[in-house]
Tab-separated table of C-alpha atoms and ligand atoms in Angstrom:
chain	number	residue	atom	x	y	z
A	53	MET	CA	171.523	109.183	20.320
A	54	LYS	CA	169.871	111.288	23.021
A	55	PRO	CA	167.043	113.514	21.693
A	56	SER	CA	168.156	117.138	21.659
A	57	ARG	CA	166.709	119.301	24.420
A	58	PRO	CA	164.266	121.908	23.159
A	59	ALA	CA	165.660	125.431	23.112
A	60	SER	CA	164.605	127.421	26.127
A	61	SER	CA	163.329	130.891	25.767
A	62	ASP	CA	164.722	133.799	27.723
A	63	PHE	CA	162.143	136.125	26.232
A	64	LEU	CA	160.344	138.305	28.769
A	65	PRO	CA	157.441	140.523	27.812
A	66	HIS	CA	157.755	144.192	28.612
A	67	LEU	CA	155.258	145.186	31.314
A	68	GLU	CA	154.060	148.599	32.347
A	69	ARG	CA	152.599	149.057	35.810
A	70	ASN	CA	150.528	152.200	35.453
A	71	ASN	CA	149.048	152.170	31.989
A	72	GLY	CA	145.561	150.967	33.019
A	73	ILE	CA	145.938	147.593	31.248
A	74	SER	CA	145.956	144.548	33.514
A	75	LEU	CA	149.273	142.691	33.850
A	76	GLU	CA	147.542	139.507	32.729
A	77	ARG	CA	146.449	141.136	29.458
A	78	GLN	CA	149.934	142.596	28.935
A	79	LEU	CA	151.478	139.159	29.436
A	80	VAL	CA	149.090	137.512	26.960
A	81	HIS	CA	149.675	140.280	24.432
A	82	GLY	CA	153.450	140.226	24.856
A	83	PHE	CA	153.837	136.457	24.413
A	84	ARG	CA	151.295	136.303	21.572
A	85	GLN	CA	153.069	139.062	19.657
A	86	ALA	CA	156.499	137.449	20.222
A	87	ILE	CA	155.162	134.153	18.846
A	88	LEU	CA	153.554	135.809	15.830
A	89	ASP	CA	156.619	137.801	14.834
A	90	GLY	CA	158.972	134.845	15.341
A	91	GLN	CA	160.858	135.990	18.415
A	92	LEU	CA	159.590	132.814	20.082
A	93	GLY	CA	160.025	129.864	17.704
A	94	HIS	CA	157.954	126.715	17.439
A	95	GLY	CA	158.898	124.159	20.110
A	96	MET	CA	160.703	126.632	22.375
A	97	ARG	CA	160.237	125.904	26.020
A	98	LEU	CA	158.937	128.651	28.310
A	99	PRO	CA	160.334	129.143	31.815
A	100	SER	CA	158.046	127.789	34.536
A	101	SER	CA	155.288	130.013	35.877
A	102	ARG	CA	157.230	130.310	39.168
A	103	VAL	CA	160.368	131.556	37.386
A	104	LEU	CA	158.361	133.924	35.214
A	105	ALA	CA	156.514	135.291	38.226
A	106	ASN	CA	159.747	135.848	40.155
A	107	THR	CA	161.632	137.395	37.259
A	108	LEU	CA	158.796	139.667	36.183
A	109	LYS	CA	157.797	140.444	39.778
A	110	VAL	CA	154.226	139.461	39.082
A	111	ASN	CA	151.826	137.375	41.148
A	112	ARG	CA	152.137	133.724	40.085
A	113	ASN	CA	148.349	133.368	39.624
A	114	THR	CA	148.477	136.198	37.093
A	115	VAL	CA	151.160	134.342	35.117
A	116	ILE	CA	149.198	131.079	35.301
A	117	ALA	CA	146.020	132.807	34.060
A	118	ALA	CA	147.926	134.383	31.143
A	119	LEU	CA	149.540	131.067	30.160
A	120	GLU	CA	146.158	129.331	30.323
A	121	GLN	CA	144.718	131.941	28.019
A	122	LEU	CA	147.544	131.376	25.519
A	123	LEU	CA	147.064	127.615	25.805
A	124	ALA	CA	143.359	128.043	25.075
A	125	GLU	CA	144.177	130.208	22.054
A	126	GLY	CA	146.544	127.535	20.757
A	127	TYR	CA	149.768	129.581	20.973
A	128	LEU	CA	151.210	127.233	23.619
A	129	GLU	CA	151.035	123.544	24.327
A	130	THR	CA	151.917	121.536	27.417
A	131	LYS	CA	153.785	118.240	27.448
A	132	ARG	CA	153.224	116.179	30.549
A	133	GLY	CA	156.135	116.433	32.888
A	134	SER	CA	158.296	118.504	30.617
A	135	GLY	CA	156.704	121.993	30.614
A	136	THR	CA	155.073	124.551	28.388
A	137	PHE	CA	156.131	125.030	24.766
A	138	VAL	CA	155.498	127.484	21.974
A	139	TYR	CA	153.143	126.107	19.358
A	140	ALA	CA	153.710	128.206	16.260
A	141	GLN	CA	153.550	125.868	13.305
A	142	ASN	CA	152.293	127.706	10.182
A	143	MET	CA	151.779	130.738	12.326
A	144	GLN	CA	154.925	132.722	11.810
A	145	ALA	CA	155.981	134.769	8.871
A	146	GLN	CA	152.327	135.732	8.596
A	147	ALA	CA	153.065	139.374	8.990
A	148	VAL	CA	149.823	141.321	8.902
A	149	THR	CA	149.575	143.374	5.756
A	150	HIS	CA	146.624	145.464	4.766
A	151	LEU	CA	146.077	144.855	1.090
A	152	GLU	CA	144.294	147.560	-0.819
A	153	THR	CA	144.311	145.516	-3.992
A	154	ALA	CA	144.405	141.775	-4.448
A	155	ARG	CA	143.322	139.234	-7.048
A	156	TRP	CA	140.288	138.295	-4.938
A	157	LEU	CA	139.234	141.828	-3.995
A	158	LEU	CA	136.749	143.391	-6.393
A	159	PRO	CA	136.745	147.159	-6.891
A	160	ALA	CA	134.542	148.925	-4.326
A	161	ALA	CA	131.048	149.747	-5.557
A	162	HIS	CA	130.066	153.390	-5.544
A	163	LEU	CA	127.260	153.250	-2.994
A	164	LEU	CA	124.585	155.897	-3.219
A	165	VAL	CA	123.562	156.267	0.392
A	166	ALA	CA	122.726	159.617	1.922
A	167	PRO	CA	125.461	160.919	4.253
A	168	PRO	CA	124.512	161.559	7.887
A	169	VAL	CA	122.446	164.665	8.567
A	170	GLN	CA	124.707	167.576	9.428
A	171	SER	CA	122.455	170.579	9.236
A	172	LEU	CA	118.928	171.588	8.440
A	173	GLU	CA	117.839	169.184	5.752
A	174	PHE	CA	114.694	168.266	3.867
A	175	ARG	CA	115.900	164.727	4.350
A	176	VAL	CA	114.124	162.372	1.955
A	177	CYS	CA	112.230	159.446	3.511
A	178	GLN	CA	113.359	160.198	7.042
A	179	ILE	CA	110.838	159.510	9.767
A	180	ALA	CA	110.366	161.328	13.079
A	181	THR	CA	111.549	159.292	16.044
A	182	ASN	CA	110.995	161.875	18.767
A	183	HIS	CA	107.443	160.548	19.173
A	184	PHE	CA	108.603	156.960	19.451
A	185	PRO	CA	106.206	154.885	21.623
A	186	LEU	CA	108.893	154.019	24.131
A	187	LEU	CA	106.623	152.735	26.909
A	188	SER	CA	104.769	150.165	24.837
A	189	TRP	CA	108.023	149.321	23.043
A	190	ARG	CA	109.682	148.484	26.357
A	191	LYS	CA	106.702	146.383	27.421
A	192	SER	CA	106.927	144.394	24.201
A	193	TRP	CA	110.643	143.779	24.709
A	194	LEU	CA	110.102	142.739	28.315
A	195	GLN	CA	107.521	140.271	27.116
A	196	ALA	CA	109.901	138.986	24.420
A	197	VAL	CA	112.622	138.178	26.924
A	198	GLN	CA	110.404	136.422	29.492
A	199	ALA	CA	111.465	132.992	28.273
A	200	ALA	CA	115.006	131.847	27.628
A	201	PRO	CA	115.907	131.976	23.924
A	202	PRO	CA	115.662	128.679	22.035
A	203	ASP	CA	118.751	126.476	21.864
A	204	ASP	CA	118.604	125.924	18.140
A	205	TYR	CA	118.117	127.820	14.910
A	206	GLN	CA	114.499	128.628	14.168
A	207	ASN	CA	112.351	128.401	11.076
A	208	ALA	CA	113.905	130.496	8.294
A	209	LEU	CA	110.417	131.754	7.388
A	210	GLY	CA	110.264	133.536	10.729
A	211	GLU	CA	108.222	133.245	13.924
A	212	PRO	CA	104.750	131.850	13.161
A	213	SER	CA	103.180	134.253	15.697
A	214	LEU	CA	104.703	137.274	13.936
A	215	ARG	CA	103.636	136.062	10.516
A	216	GLN	CA	100.125	135.598	11.892
A	217	ALA	CA	100.111	139.083	13.477
A	218	ILE	CA	101.428	140.823	10.337
A	219	GLY	CA	98.935	138.933	8.175
A	220	ALA	CA	96.025	140.101	10.377
A	221	TYR	CA	97.406	143.660	10.360
A	222	LEU	CA	97.677	143.693	6.545
A	223	GLN	CA	94.125	142.411	6.323
A	224	ARG	CA	92.892	145.323	8.470
A	225	ALA	CA	95.138	148.015	7.033
A	226	ARG	CA	95.514	147.050	3.366
A	227	GLY	CA	92.707	144.583	2.692
A	228	LEU	CA	95.378	142.037	1.793
A	229	ASN	CA	94.508	138.429	2.566
A	230	SER	CA	97.387	136.083	3.232
A	231	GLN	CA	98.175	133.036	5.298
A	232	PRO	CA	101.111	132.872	7.751
A	233	GLU	CA	102.743	130.274	5.518
A	234	ASP	CA	102.724	132.761	2.590
A	235	MET	CA	105.128	135.035	4.423
A	236	LEU	CA	108.862	135.142	5.029
A	237	ILE	CA	110.270	137.505	7.656
A	238	CYS	CA	113.512	139.195	6.672
A	239	ASN	CA	115.798	142.085	7.602
A	240	GLY	CA	113.959	144.872	5.795
A	241	THR	CA	113.275	145.629	2.156
A	242	ILE	CA	116.898	145.553	1.132
A	243	GLN	CA	117.355	141.971	2.283
A	244	ALA	CA	114.004	141.067	0.692
A	245	LEU	CA	115.302	142.345	-2.647
A	246	HIS	CA	118.596	140.479	-2.313
A	247	LEU	CA	116.806	137.199	-1.585
A	248	ILE	CA	114.434	137.660	-4.512
A	249	CYS	CA	117.348	138.480	-6.835
A	250	GLN	CA	119.132	135.303	-5.741
A	251	ALA	CA	116.019	133.272	-6.447
A	252	THR	CA	115.223	134.807	-9.839
A	253	LEU	CA	118.127	136.501	-11.634
A	254	GLN	CA	120.958	135.268	-13.777
A	255	THR	CA	123.840	137.432	-14.990
A	256	GLY	CA	122.405	139.883	-17.490
A	257	SER	CA	118.717	139.261	-16.622
A	258	SER	CA	116.808	142.466	-17.046
A	259	VAL	CA	114.874	144.283	-14.354
A	260	ALA	CA	112.397	147.033	-15.183
A	261	PHE	CA	112.897	149.930	-12.812
A	262	GLU	CA	110.918	153.100	-12.149
A	263	ASP	CA	112.742	156.163	-13.468
A	264	PRO	CA	113.149	158.114	-11.233
A	265	GLY	CA	113.285	155.481	-8.522
A	266	PHE	CA	114.795	154.229	-5.275
A	267	PRO	CA	118.602	154.204	-5.853
A	268	LEU	CA	119.395	151.586	-3.228
A	269	ALA	CA	117.019	149.070	-4.824
A	270	ARG	CA	118.629	149.746	-8.212
A	271	GLN	CA	122.044	149.106	-6.711
A	272	VAL	CA	120.846	145.815	-5.248
A	273	PHE	CA	119.755	144.657	-8.721
A	274	LEU	CA	123.057	145.792	-10.191
A	275	SER	CA	124.963	143.917	-7.494
A	276	HIS	CA	123.281	140.749	-8.811
A	277	GLN	CA	124.574	141.543	-12.322
A	278	ALA	CA	121.138	142.552	-13.579
A	279	LYS	CA	120.562	144.865	-16.511
A	280	ILE	CA	118.391	147.831	-15.513
A	281	LEU	CA	115.605	148.921	-17.874
A	282	PRO	CA	114.510	152.420	-16.848
A	283	ILE	CA	110.748	152.859	-17.315
A	284	PRO	CA	109.329	156.393	-17.130
A	285	VAL	CA	106.947	157.435	-14.385
A	286	ASP	CA	104.308	160.164	-14.226
A	287	GLN	CA	101.871	161.279	-11.524
A	288	ASP	CA	99.900	158.025	-12.044
A	289	GLY	CA	102.997	155.914	-11.483
A	290	LEU	CA	104.815	153.602	-13.876
A	291	LEU	CA	104.008	153.972	-17.595
A	292	VAL	CA	103.048	150.335	-17.908
A	293	ASP	CA	102.601	150.535	-21.670
A	294	GLN	CA	106.341	151.237	-22.010
A	295	LEU	CA	107.309	147.839	-20.612
A	296	PRO	CA	108.979	145.697	-23.281
A	297	THR	CA	107.140	142.539	-24.266
A	298	GLY	CA	107.963	139.125	-25.686
A	299	LYS	CA	111.610	138.135	-25.717
A	300	ASN	CA	112.623	141.624	-24.521
A	301	ALA	CA	110.392	141.462	-21.460
A	302	PRO	CA	112.285	141.876	-18.182
A	303	VAL	CA	112.224	139.078	-15.605
A	304	LEU	CA	111.381	141.448	-12.738
A	305	VAL	CA	109.545	144.758	-12.476
A	306	TYR	CA	110.249	146.776	-9.337
A	307	VAL	CA	107.444	149.204	-8.413
A	308	THR	CA	106.307	151.402	-5.513
A	309	PRO	CA	102.607	151.506	-6.484
A	310	SER	CA	101.101	152.924	-3.277
A	311	HIS	CA	103.465	155.868	-3.224
A	312	GLN	CA	105.907	156.189	-6.066
A	313	PHE	CA	109.384	156.996	-4.863
A	314	PRO	CA	110.279	159.844	-5.293
A	315	LEU	CA	107.479	161.555	-7.300
A	316	GLY	CA	104.823	160.536	-4.812
A	317	GLY	CA	101.979	159.435	-7.129
A	318	ARG	CA	99.864	156.293	-6.859
A	319	LEU	CA	99.703	153.711	-9.585
A	320	SER	CA	96.168	154.123	-10.934
A	321	LEU	CA	93.792	151.171	-10.801
A	322	ALA	CA	93.782	150.946	-14.600
A	323	ARG	CA	97.602	150.716	-14.634
A	324	ARG	CA	97.583	148.181	-11.800
A	325	LEU	CA	95.349	145.895	-13.814
A	326	ALA	CA	97.418	146.505	-16.959
A	327	LEU	CA	100.647	145.717	-15.101
A	328	LEU	CA	99.240	142.447	-13.764
A	329	GLU	CA	98.053	141.502	-17.238
A	330	TRP	CA	101.454	142.380	-18.717
A	331	ALA	CA	103.202	140.212	-16.067
A	332	LYS	CA	100.889	137.315	-16.887
A	333	GLN	CA	101.372	137.659	-20.649
A	334	ASN	CA	105.150	137.959	-20.315
A	335	ASP	CA	105.711	135.563	-17.426
A	336	ALA	CA	107.411	138.182	-15.247
A	337	LEU	CA	107.441	138.817	-11.514
A	338	ILE	CA	106.309	142.160	-10.045
A	339	LEU	CA	108.098	143.339	-6.888
A	340	GLU	CA	105.601	145.486	-5.003
A	341	ASP	CA	107.537	147.646	-2.543
A	342	ASP	CA	104.885	148.924	-0.109
A	343	TYR	CA	107.231	150.843	2.147
A	344	ASP	CA	105.116	153.674	3.550
A	345	SER	CA	101.510	153.357	2.392
A	346	GLU	CA	100.339	153.664	6.015
A	347	PHE	CA	100.848	157.430	5.847
A	348	ARG	CA	98.022	158.268	3.503
A	349	PHE	CA	96.113	161.523	3.667
A	350	ASP	CA	92.734	162.554	2.224
A	351	VAL	CA	92.363	159.739	-0.316
A	352	PRO	CA	91.515	156.072	0.337
A	353	PRO	CA	94.241	153.534	-0.472
A	354	LEU	CA	94.086	151.562	-3.690
A	355	PRO	CA	94.206	147.778	-3.346
A	356	PRO	CA	97.744	146.366	-3.323
A	357	LEU	CA	98.773	144.631	-6.537
A	358	ALA	CA	99.172	141.478	-4.477
A	359	SER	CA	95.469	141.519	-3.596
A	360	LEU	CA	94.462	141.868	-7.278
A	361	ASP	CA	96.857	139.186	-8.485
A	362	HIS	CA	95.337	135.852	-9.493
A	363	SER	CA	98.288	134.467	-11.416
A	364	GLY	CA	101.001	134.337	-8.736
A	365	ARG	CA	103.074	137.106	-10.311
A	366	VAL	CA	103.503	139.480	-7.376
A	367	ALA	CA	105.976	139.409	-4.494
A	368	TYR	CA	104.707	141.873	-1.896
A	369	ILE	CA	107.398	143.479	0.275
A	370	GLY	CA	106.604	145.308	3.519
A	371	THR	CA	108.838	146.903	6.134
A	372	PHE	CA	108.660	148.421	9.630
A	373	SER	CA	111.332	150.972	8.711
A	374	LYS	CA	108.902	153.817	8.046
A	375	VAL	CA	106.096	153.030	10.467
A	376	LEU	CA	108.394	152.416	13.405
A	377	THR	CA	112.165	152.579	12.899
A	378	PRO	CA	114.689	151.509	10.260
A	379	ALA	CA	117.000	150.455	13.093
A	380	LEU	CA	114.842	147.375	13.693
A	381	ARG	CA	115.699	145.866	10.285
A	382	LEU	CA	112.446	143.999	10.059
A	383	GLY	CA	110.460	143.360	6.905
A	384	TYR	CA	108.520	140.626	5.128
A	385	ILE	CA	107.809	139.118	1.739
A	386	ILE	CA	104.490	137.566	0.736
A	387	SER	CA	104.858	135.327	-2.279
A	388	THR	CA	103.723	132.134	-3.952
A	389	PRO	CA	104.867	128.740	-2.584
A	390	ALA	CA	107.458	128.006	-5.293
A	391	LEU	CA	109.226	131.361	-4.875
A	392	ARG	CA	108.921	131.221	-1.095
A	393	GLN	CA	110.610	127.843	-0.943
A	394	ARG	CA	113.645	129.335	-2.737
A	395	LEU	CA	113.585	132.485	-0.616
A	396	CYS	CA	113.591	130.287	2.452
A	397	GLN	CA	116.711	128.490	1.227
A	398	TYR	CA	118.521	131.757	0.487
A	399	LYS	CA	117.436	133.211	3.810
A	400	THR	CA	118.994	130.188	5.525
A	401	LEU	CA	122.197	130.760	3.586
A	402	ALA	CA	122.182	134.463	4.410
A	403	ASP	CA	121.681	134.270	8.173
A	404	TYR	CA	119.455	131.267	9.084
A	405	GLN	CA	116.624	133.512	10.289
A	406	THR	CA	115.861	137.029	11.398
A	407	ASN	CA	116.741	137.843	15.012
A	408	GLN	CA	114.196	135.959	17.124
A	409	PRO	CA	113.773	138.276	20.137
A	410	SER	CA	113.030	141.196	17.779
A	411	GLN	CA	110.392	139.086	16.104
A	412	LEU	CA	108.759	138.225	19.430
A	413	ALA	CA	108.829	141.856	20.556
A	414	MET	CA	107.237	142.947	17.296
A	415	THR	CA	104.542	140.281	17.621
A	416	HIS	CA	103.542	141.662	21.024
A	417	PHE	CA	103.739	145.228	19.712
A	418	ILE	CA	101.284	144.434	16.925
A	419	GLU	CA	98.983	142.163	18.942
A	420	THR	CA	98.494	144.747	21.697
A	421	GLY	CA	97.511	147.411	19.151
A	422	ALA	CA	100.594	149.556	19.915
A	423	LEU	CA	101.681	149.614	16.268
A	424	GLU	CA	98.361	150.827	14.945
A	425	ARG	CA	98.030	153.450	17.689
A	426	HIS	CA	101.487	154.726	16.789
A	427	ILE	CA	100.684	154.815	13.085
A	428	ALA	CA	97.448	156.736	13.718
A	429	LYS	CA	99.345	159.270	15.845
A	430	MET	CA	102.135	159.677	13.280
A	431	ARG	CA	99.637	160.030	10.461
A	432	ARG	CA	98.110	163.066	12.242
A	433	MET	CA	101.576	164.421	12.996
A	434	TYR	CA	102.786	164.073	9.381
A	435	ALA	CA	99.528	165.545	8.051
A	436	HIS	CA	100.143	168.641	10.178
A	437	LYS	CA	103.766	168.882	8.985
A	438	ARG	CA	102.664	168.438	5.392
A	439	SER	CA	100.136	171.282	5.557
A	440	THR	CA	102.732	173.487	7.312
A	441	LEU	CA	105.127	172.881	4.425
A	442	VAL	CA	102.528	173.385	1.702
A	443	HIS	CA	101.425	176.633	3.297
A	444	ALA	CA	105.026	177.853	3.680
A	445	LEU	CA	105.732	177.179	-0.007
A	446	GLU	CA	102.752	179.226	-1.254
A	447	PRO	CA	104.878	182.300	-2.130
A	448	ILE	CA	106.574	180.309	-4.921
A	449	ALA	CA	103.390	178.615	-6.203
A	450	LYS	CA	103.835	180.203	-9.651
A	451	LEU	CA	107.299	178.701	-10.035
A	452	ALA	CA	106.839	175.353	-8.316
A	453	LYS	CA	103.828	173.047	-7.894
A	454	VAL	CA	103.622	170.745	-4.892
A	455	ARG	CA	102.998	167.138	-5.987
A	456	GLY	CA	102.784	163.776	-4.267
A	457	LEU	CA	100.775	165.098	-1.366
A	458	GLU	CA	98.486	162.130	-0.899
A	459	ALA	CA	100.848	159.957	1.044
A	460	GLY	CA	104.185	159.508	2.712
A	461	ILE	CA	106.657	161.893	4.259
A	462	ASN	CA	108.128	163.557	1.147
A	463	ILE	CA	106.740	165.900	-1.471
A	464	PHE	CA	107.863	166.515	-5.020
A	465	LEU	CA	108.206	170.211	-5.842
A	466	GLU	CA	107.802	170.293	-9.601
A	467	CYS	CA	109.490	173.432	-10.920
A	468	GLN	CA	108.991	175.458	-14.072
A	469	PRO	CA	111.621	174.504	-16.680
A	470	HIS	CA	113.437	177.864	-16.383
A	471	VAL	CA	113.942	177.541	-12.593
A	472	PRO	CA	117.738	177.220	-12.056
A	473	LEU	CA	117.728	174.237	-9.694
A	474	GLU	CA	121.475	173.937	-9.223
A	475	ASN	CA	121.705	177.598	-8.198
A	476	ILE	CA	118.839	177.174	-5.784
A	477	VAL	CA	120.456	174.118	-4.188
A	478	ALA	CA	123.729	176.058	-3.850
A	479	ARG	CA	121.997	179.116	-2.367
A	480	CYS	CA	120.197	176.910	0.173
A	481	ALA	CA	123.485	175.183	1.059
A	482	LYS	CA	125.073	178.566	1.757
A	483	GLN	CA	122.339	179.173	4.311
A	484	GLY	CA	122.802	175.751	5.876
A	485	LEU	CA	119.865	173.968	4.214
A	486	VAL	CA	120.296	170.693	2.287
A	487	VAL	CA	117.799	169.922	-0.495
A	488	SER	CA	117.818	167.155	-3.125
A	489	THR	CA	116.952	167.468	-6.789
A	490	VAL	CA	114.835	164.814	-8.439
A	491	GLY	CA	117.720	164.309	-10.889
A	492	GLN	CA	119.584	162.512	-8.076
A	493	TYR	CA	117.060	159.674	-8.367
A	494	ALA	CA	116.797	159.586	-12.156
A	495	LEU	CA	118.545	157.577	-14.863
A	496	GLN	CA	117.141	159.081	-18.048
A	497	ALA	CA	114.061	160.865	-16.753
A	498	LYS	CA	113.945	164.615	-17.188
A	499	HIS	CA	111.640	165.748	-14.379
A	500	HIS	CA	112.579	169.156	-13.089
A	501	GLY	CA	112.193	169.788	-9.383
A	502	LEU	CA	113.130	169.074	-5.795
A	503	VAL	CA	112.280	166.182	-3.506
A	504	LEU	CA	111.607	167.487	-0.010
A	505	GLY	CA	111.410	165.124	2.960
A	506	TYR	CA	109.576	166.706	5.874
A	507	GLY	CA	108.985	163.710	8.168
A	508	ALA	CA	111.881	164.305	10.541
A	509	LEU	CA	111.561	168.109	10.772
A	510	GLU	CA	109.528	169.814	13.478
A	511	PRO	CA	106.909	172.319	12.214
A	512	GLU	CA	109.116	175.270	13.260
A	513	GLU	CA	112.037	173.765	11.361
A	514	ILE	CA	109.822	173.266	8.322
A	515	ILE	CA	108.890	176.942	8.401
A	516	GLN	CA	112.553	177.961	8.818
A	517	ALA	CA	113.730	175.656	6.005
A	518	ALA	CA	110.897	176.702	3.670
A	519	LYS	CA	111.775	180.348	4.266
A	520	ILE	CA	115.350	179.697	3.107
A	521	LEU	CA	114.068	177.771	0.085
A	522	VAL	CA	111.557	180.471	-0.879
A	523	GLY	CA	114.326	183.065	-0.502
A	524	ALA	CA	116.590	181.017	-2.803
A	525	PHE	CA	113.819	180.960	-5.458
A	526	SER	CA	113.255	184.683	-5.238
A	527	ARG	CA	116.837	185.833	-5.896
B	2090	LIG	C1	111.301	153.086	-1.761
B	2090	LIG	C2	111.789	152.537	-0.449
B	2090	LIG	N1	111.520	151.263	-0.165
B	2090	LIG	C3	111.931	150.718	1.013
B	2090	LIG	C4	112.631	151.447	1.932
B	2090	LIG	C5	113.009	150.819	3.253
B	2090	LIG	O1	114.051	149.919	3.170
B	2090	LIG	P1	114.362	148.974	4.445
B	2090	LIG	O2	113.098	148.223	4.743
B	2090	LIG	O3	115.458	148.066	3.991
B	2090	LIG	O4	114.753	149.854	5.576
B	2090	LIG	C6	112.941	152.771	1.641
B	2090	LIG	C7	113.749	153.557	2.597
B	2090	LIG	O5	113.995	154.713	2.484
B	2090	LIG	C8	112.496	153.341	0.431
B	2090	LIG	O6	112.748	154.623	0.140
C-alpha cells in the first residue's frame, strides 16, 4: 500500500501592513498561534516559501526568515526533499490558563514591605541618594568591565579581591579581624538570612527575635518554618536575660547590636558579653545584623559581637544597602568554616555566585577609598539632618522624647502614654505626611511612639514634615 500523503495546510496568517510590527514577526506569531491552538495539526505540510510569498504578497526572504525561526523554535520540521511540516506533538490542547489556585500553589504570604513613597514621608531606613558619588562609581564600573567576563561560574564564596577589600575595610572601620576565606559574598542581608536559615533550621526550630524588630527578617525566618520567640528590647538593646535556656533555647538569635532596629539603641558591652556567654552555654548561633553602624554620631562604636566571640557562635552580616545603595544587592557573611561550607553549598544552589562585575566594581570602589570618602560625607550630611529634626521637634519635648540618636538614619520618638498616636498618624496623613508607629514593628512589645526616618529628606523637607507632626500633636 502506498503511504498516505500528509495533509497540506491552506492556513494563511493574517497580516497587517501598517501596525508597526514587522511582517516577519507577524508570520512567526501567526503560524505559532495556529499550531498551538490546533488549527495546524501535527504532520501537516506547509506550502513552499515561494507559494507563501506569492500568496501573501510578501518578500520571499521574509517568509524564509520566519520559517527558519519556527524551525529553530521546534514548531516546524523539514524532511529532505519533501518540504516543511508542522511539528506539534504534545503541544496542542495546551490552552494557556491562568490558575489562581492549584494543588501545587501555596497561599500567598502577606509580605510586610513598605509601599513606594507617594508623598512627604518620614520613611524608615531610607538613605539619601542625591549625593551619590557618581563619578567614582562610574570609574569603578569602567575598571570592572576592562576585561571580558569569565567563561565559567566563579567561586560561590565571591571574588577573592572583594573579600580581601571588605576584610581590610572592616578592620579599619569596625576593628573586626577576618580572613578573606572567612567571608561569603551574597545578595544583601536578606539573602544572607535565607542561606543561614537553610544551613541551620528545621521545621519548628525556634529563632529568638528582637521585639520590636526588622519585619522582613522575621518573615524570612517564618518562610523557613521557624518558630519566632519575641524577646523584649530596651534602650540598651536585647534583654539578654530573657532568652530561654536549656532545652527551650532557640537555635538562632537575630540581633542588630550596633543600632537596634527600630528603637535605635546599642547593645551594651555587658549585654554583648552576656549574649556570647548565653550562646556558648546553649549552643546557639547569633546572627549579628550590622546594617548601618557606619552612621554613628558623637559616641564611639562598640566592638562587634563577632570580634568578641571566641567560641564560633556569631555569623556577622554586613551590607552595602545603607552606605551606598540597596539597588546593588551586595552583602557578606563572616562565619566559622563549618557554617561557611554549608552556606557556600546553598549559595551555589541559590544562584551559583553573586554577580561578578558588581563585585569587581565594588572592589575598585573600596580599594580607591571612594567608599570611605562617601561614608564620611554622608555621616556629616545625616548628622546635620538629625540635628535639624531634633531642633524642629523641640516644641513637643514634653510629650515626646527623641531616642536612638547615636546612630543611623531613623529616630524613635517615645511618646507619653496618653498621646493618641493613631489620631496623630491620621492628622499627619490628612496633611500629606506619612509616619510609622513603633507598633508596626512589634509583636508583643508595648512601646509607645513613632519611628521617624530622616535619611532621605532634605533639611527643608524635615522642617516642613516636623511642622506638620508638631501641629498634629498640638491639636
Ligand atoms: C535591620 C535591617 N537590616 C538589614 C537591612 C538591609 O537589607 P539588605 O541588605 O537585604 O538590603 C535593612 C534594610 O532596611 C534593615 O532595616
